[in-house]
Tab-separated table of C-alpha atoms in Angstrom:
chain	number	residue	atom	x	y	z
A	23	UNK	CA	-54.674	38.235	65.112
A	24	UNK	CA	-58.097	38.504	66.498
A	25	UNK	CA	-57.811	34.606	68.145
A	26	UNK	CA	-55.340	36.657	70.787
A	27	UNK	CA	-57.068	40.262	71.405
A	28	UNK	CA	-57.300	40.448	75.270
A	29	UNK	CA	-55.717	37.044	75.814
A	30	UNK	CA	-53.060	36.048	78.641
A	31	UNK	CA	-50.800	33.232	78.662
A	32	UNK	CA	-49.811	32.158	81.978
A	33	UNK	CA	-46.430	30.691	82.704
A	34	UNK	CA	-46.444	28.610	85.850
A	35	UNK	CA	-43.934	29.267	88.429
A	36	UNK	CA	-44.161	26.070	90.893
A	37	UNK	CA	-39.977	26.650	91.796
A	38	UNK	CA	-38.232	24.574	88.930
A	39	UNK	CA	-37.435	25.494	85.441
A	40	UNK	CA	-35.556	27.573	83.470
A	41	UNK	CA	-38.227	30.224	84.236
A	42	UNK	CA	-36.409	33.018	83.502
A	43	UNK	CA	-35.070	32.305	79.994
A	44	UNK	CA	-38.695	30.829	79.013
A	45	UNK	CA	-40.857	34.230	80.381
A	46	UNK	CA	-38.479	36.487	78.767
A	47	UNK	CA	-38.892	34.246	75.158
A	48	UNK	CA	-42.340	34.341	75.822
A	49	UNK	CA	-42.931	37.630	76.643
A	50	UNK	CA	-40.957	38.411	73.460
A	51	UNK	CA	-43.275	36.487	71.328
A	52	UNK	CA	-45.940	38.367	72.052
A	53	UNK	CA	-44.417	41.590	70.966
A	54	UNK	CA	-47.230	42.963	68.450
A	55	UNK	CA	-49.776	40.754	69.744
A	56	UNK	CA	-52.781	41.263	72.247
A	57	UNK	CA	-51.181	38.803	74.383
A	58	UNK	CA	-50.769	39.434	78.198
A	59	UNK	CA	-48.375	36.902	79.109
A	60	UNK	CA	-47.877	36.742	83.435
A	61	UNK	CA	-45.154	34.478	85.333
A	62	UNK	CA	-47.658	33.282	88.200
A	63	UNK	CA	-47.228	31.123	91.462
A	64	UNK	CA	-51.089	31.745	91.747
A	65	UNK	CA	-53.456	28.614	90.898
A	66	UNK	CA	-56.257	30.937	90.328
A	67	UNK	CA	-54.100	32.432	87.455
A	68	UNK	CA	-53.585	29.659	85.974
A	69	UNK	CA	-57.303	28.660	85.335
A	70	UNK	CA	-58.255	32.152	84.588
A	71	UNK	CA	-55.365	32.269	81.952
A	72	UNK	CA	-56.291	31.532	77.885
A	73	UNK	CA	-53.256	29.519	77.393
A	74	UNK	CA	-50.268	28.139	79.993
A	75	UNK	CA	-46.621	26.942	79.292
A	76	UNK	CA	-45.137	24.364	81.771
A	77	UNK	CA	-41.530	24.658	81.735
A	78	UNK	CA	-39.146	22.147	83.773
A	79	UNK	CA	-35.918	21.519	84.231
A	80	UNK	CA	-33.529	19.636	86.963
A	81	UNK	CA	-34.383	16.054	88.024
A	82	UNK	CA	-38.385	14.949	87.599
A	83	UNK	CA	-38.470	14.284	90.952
A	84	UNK	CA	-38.261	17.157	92.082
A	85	UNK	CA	-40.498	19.055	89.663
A	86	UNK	CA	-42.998	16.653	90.651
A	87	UNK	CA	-42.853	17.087	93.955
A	88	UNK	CA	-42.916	20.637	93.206
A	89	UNK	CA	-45.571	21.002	91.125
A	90	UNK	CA	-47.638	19.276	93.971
A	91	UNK	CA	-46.400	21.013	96.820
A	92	UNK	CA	-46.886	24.744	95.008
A	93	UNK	CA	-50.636	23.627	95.061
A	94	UNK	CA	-50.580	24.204	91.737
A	95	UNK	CA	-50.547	20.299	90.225
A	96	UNK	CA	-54.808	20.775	90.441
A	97	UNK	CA	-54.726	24.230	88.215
A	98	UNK	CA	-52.221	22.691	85.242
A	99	UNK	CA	-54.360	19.258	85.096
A	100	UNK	CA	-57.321	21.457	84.491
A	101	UNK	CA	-56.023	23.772	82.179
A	102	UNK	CA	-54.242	20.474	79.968
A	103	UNK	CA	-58.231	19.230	79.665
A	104	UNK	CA	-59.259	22.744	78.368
A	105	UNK	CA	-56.968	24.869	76.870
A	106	UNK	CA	-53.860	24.996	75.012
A	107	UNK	CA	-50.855	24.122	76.923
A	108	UNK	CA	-47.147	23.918	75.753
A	109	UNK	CA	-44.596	21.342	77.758
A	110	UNK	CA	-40.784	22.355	77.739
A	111	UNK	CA	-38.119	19.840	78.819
A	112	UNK	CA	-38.707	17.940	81.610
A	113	UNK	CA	-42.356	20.218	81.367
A	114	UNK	CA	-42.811	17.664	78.396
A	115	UNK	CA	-41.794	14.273	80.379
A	116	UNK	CA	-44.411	15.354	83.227
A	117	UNK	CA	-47.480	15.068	80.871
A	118	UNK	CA	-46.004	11.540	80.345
A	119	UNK	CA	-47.184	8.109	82.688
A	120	UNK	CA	-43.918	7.574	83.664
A	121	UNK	CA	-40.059	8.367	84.258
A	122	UNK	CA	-37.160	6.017	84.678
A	123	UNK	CA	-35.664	8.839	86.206
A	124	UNK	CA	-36.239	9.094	90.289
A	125	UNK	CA	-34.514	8.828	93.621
A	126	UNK	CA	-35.571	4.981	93.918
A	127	UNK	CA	-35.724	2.662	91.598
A	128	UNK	CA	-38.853	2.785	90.851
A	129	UNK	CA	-38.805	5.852	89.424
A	130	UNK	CA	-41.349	8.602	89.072
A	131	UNK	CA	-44.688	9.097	87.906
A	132	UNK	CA	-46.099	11.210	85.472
A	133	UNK	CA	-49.501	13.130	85.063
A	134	UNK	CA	-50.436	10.720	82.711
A	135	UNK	CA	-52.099	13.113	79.964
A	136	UNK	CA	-49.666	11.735	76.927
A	137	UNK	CA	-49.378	7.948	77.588
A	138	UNK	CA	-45.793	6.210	77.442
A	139	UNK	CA	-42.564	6.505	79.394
A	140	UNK	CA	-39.476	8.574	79.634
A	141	UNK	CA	-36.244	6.575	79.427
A	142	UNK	CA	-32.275	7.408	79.880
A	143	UNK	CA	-30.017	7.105	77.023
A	144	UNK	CA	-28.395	4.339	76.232
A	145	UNK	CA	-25.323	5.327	74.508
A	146	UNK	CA	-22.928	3.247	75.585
A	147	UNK	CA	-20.127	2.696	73.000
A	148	UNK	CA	-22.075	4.285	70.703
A	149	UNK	CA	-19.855	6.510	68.308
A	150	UNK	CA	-21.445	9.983	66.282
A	151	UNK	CA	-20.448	10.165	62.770
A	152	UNK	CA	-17.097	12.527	63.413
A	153	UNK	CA	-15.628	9.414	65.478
A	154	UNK	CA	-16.924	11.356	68.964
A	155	UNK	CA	-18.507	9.389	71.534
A	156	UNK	CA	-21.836	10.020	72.738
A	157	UNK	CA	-22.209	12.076	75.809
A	158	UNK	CA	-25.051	11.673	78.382
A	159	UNK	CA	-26.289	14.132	79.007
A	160	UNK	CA	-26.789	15.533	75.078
A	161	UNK	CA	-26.054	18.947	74.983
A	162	UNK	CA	-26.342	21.574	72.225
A	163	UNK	CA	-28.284	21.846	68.963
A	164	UNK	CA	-29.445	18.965	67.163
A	165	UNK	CA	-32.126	18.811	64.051
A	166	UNK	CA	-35.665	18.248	64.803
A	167	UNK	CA	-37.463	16.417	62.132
A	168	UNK	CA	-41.274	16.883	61.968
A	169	UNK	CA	-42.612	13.593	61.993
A	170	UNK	CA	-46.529	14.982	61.882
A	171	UNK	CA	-47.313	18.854	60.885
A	172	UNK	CA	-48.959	20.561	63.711
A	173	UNK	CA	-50.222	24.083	63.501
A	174	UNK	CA	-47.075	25.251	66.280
A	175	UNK	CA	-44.763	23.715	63.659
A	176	UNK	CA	-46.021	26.645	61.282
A	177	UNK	CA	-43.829	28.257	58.779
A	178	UNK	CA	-40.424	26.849	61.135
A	179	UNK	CA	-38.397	24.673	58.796
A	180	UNK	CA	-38.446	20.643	58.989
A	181	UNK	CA	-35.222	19.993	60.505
A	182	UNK	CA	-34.331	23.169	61.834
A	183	UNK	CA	-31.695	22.716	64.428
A	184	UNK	CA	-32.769	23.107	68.420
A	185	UNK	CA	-31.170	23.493	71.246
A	186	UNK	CA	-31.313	20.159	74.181
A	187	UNK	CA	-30.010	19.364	77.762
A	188	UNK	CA	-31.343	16.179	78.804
A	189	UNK	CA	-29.997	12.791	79.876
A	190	UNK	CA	-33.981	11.319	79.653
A	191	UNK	CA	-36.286	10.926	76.446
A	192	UNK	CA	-39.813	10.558	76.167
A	193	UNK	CA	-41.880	7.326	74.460
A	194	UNK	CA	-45.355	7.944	73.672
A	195	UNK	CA	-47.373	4.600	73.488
A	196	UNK	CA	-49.260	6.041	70.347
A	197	UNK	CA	-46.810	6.828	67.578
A	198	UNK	CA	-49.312	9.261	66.512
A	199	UNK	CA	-48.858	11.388	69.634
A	200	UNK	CA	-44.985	12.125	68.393
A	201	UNK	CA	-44.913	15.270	66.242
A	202	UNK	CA	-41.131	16.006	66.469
A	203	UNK	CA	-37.896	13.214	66.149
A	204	UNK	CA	-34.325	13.509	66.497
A	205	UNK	CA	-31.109	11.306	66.120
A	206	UNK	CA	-28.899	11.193	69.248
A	207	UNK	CA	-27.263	7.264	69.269
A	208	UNK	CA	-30.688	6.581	67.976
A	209	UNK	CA	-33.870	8.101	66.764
A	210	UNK	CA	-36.087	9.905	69.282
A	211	UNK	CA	-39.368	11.121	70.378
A	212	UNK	CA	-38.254	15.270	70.881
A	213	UNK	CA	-41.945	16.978	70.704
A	214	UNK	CA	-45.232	15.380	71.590
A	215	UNK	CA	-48.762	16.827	70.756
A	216	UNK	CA	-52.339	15.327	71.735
A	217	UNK	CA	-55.561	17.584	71.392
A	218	UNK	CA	-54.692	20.918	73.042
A	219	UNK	CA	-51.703	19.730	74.302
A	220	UNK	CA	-47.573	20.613	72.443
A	221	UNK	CA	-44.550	19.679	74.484
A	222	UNK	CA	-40.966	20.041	73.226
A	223	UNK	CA	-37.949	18.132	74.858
A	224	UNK	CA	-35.683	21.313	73.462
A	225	UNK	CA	-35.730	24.345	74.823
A	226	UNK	CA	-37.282	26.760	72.245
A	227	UNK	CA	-36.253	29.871	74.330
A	228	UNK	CA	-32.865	28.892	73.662
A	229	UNK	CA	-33.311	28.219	70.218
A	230	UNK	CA	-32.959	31.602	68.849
A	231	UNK	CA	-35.626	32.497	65.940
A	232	UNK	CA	-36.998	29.114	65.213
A	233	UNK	CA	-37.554	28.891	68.912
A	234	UNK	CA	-39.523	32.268	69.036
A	235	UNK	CA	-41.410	31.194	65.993
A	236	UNK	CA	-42.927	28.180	68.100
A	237	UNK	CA	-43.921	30.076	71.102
A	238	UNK	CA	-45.921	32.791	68.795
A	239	UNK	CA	-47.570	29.907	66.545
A	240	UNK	CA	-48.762	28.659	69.902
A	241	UNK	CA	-49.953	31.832	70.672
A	242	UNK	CA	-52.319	31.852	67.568
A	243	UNK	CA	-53.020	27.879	67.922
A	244	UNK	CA	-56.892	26.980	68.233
A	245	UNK	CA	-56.801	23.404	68.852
């Protein structure tokens, strides 16, 4: 408990995300805690902040463009090279090189701090073991298996179930850089983790308690 006396964790508002959903789970985790956690616009925030979540959600594109245009792109680079940052959904493809997805073909870049690439699913005539077809996007809970502990893992179950929405997966270049896997027409990369960086394609504020359990062990992570 004493790793978090005084501490805030920021989480960055640059206009995309489900920011609502992911401040109220965080502010929840830090019920007992020492933990100031702050929704902030402000870049100055960010830096002065002890730990930062980067949510996303909506097309990459856009939270791209967003993150660059908020004036806040410079803040989050700085605090993924020096203190503990957690990625959620499309806040885990940005950390990657590169996205598929875009509004050319030639898709979007990444901040490159995880390399690899984020692909669509490929599920085409693809069945699921009840006789359903796969749908694109994947929606709903699915098991994460831990392919590496990590300290944010904690005491949360190997293949506890999580909840997704995503049409776009992430593939890390190192193997060693995916800490979380999940079957959906094939296996996939779901959580990524490099130095003091964790990023989850689920959303763990809408993954009930298991999703709570992550944002506090995150809170008490010293990478």
């Amino acid at each position: 408990m004493n790793s978090v006396v005084n501490q805030t964790v920021a989480v960055v508002d640059y206009g995309m995300g489900n920011l609502r959903s992911v401040a109220q789970a965080v502010i929840h985790a830090t019920t007992d805690t020492h933990v100031n956690a702050v929704i902030t616009q402000d870049p100055q925030v960010v830096r002065n902040a002890h730990r930062v979540v980067l949510p996303g959600q909506g097309a990459m594109a856009d939270c791209m463009r967003e993150l660059r245009e908020s004036g806040l792109l410079e803040s989050v680079l700085e605090a993924a090279a020096t203190k503990p940052l957690f990625g959620v959904c499309v806040g885990m493809q940005m950390l990657l090189d590169h996205s598929a997805e875009g509004h050319t073909a030639a898709g979007t870049p990444g901040l490159g701090l995880i390399a690899g690439e984020v692909l669509k699913f490929d599920c085409a005539g693809q069945t699921a073991p009840d006789g359903s077809r796969f749908k694109v996007p994947q929606m709903g809970w699915n098991r994460v298996h831990q392919s590496r502990p990590h300290p944010v893992w904690g005491s949360v179950a190997d293949g506890e179930w999580f909840y997704f929405v995503h049409s776009f997966y992430a593939r890390p270049l190192d193997a060693g850089h995916s800490v979380g896997e999940t079957e959906y027409g094939a296996r996939f990369t779901s959580a990524v983790a490099r130095d003091n960086i964790f990023a989850t394609q689920f959303h763990p504020e809408k993954s009930a308690d298991q999703g709570l359990a992550l944002y506090r062990n995150f809170l008490h992570w010293e990478p």
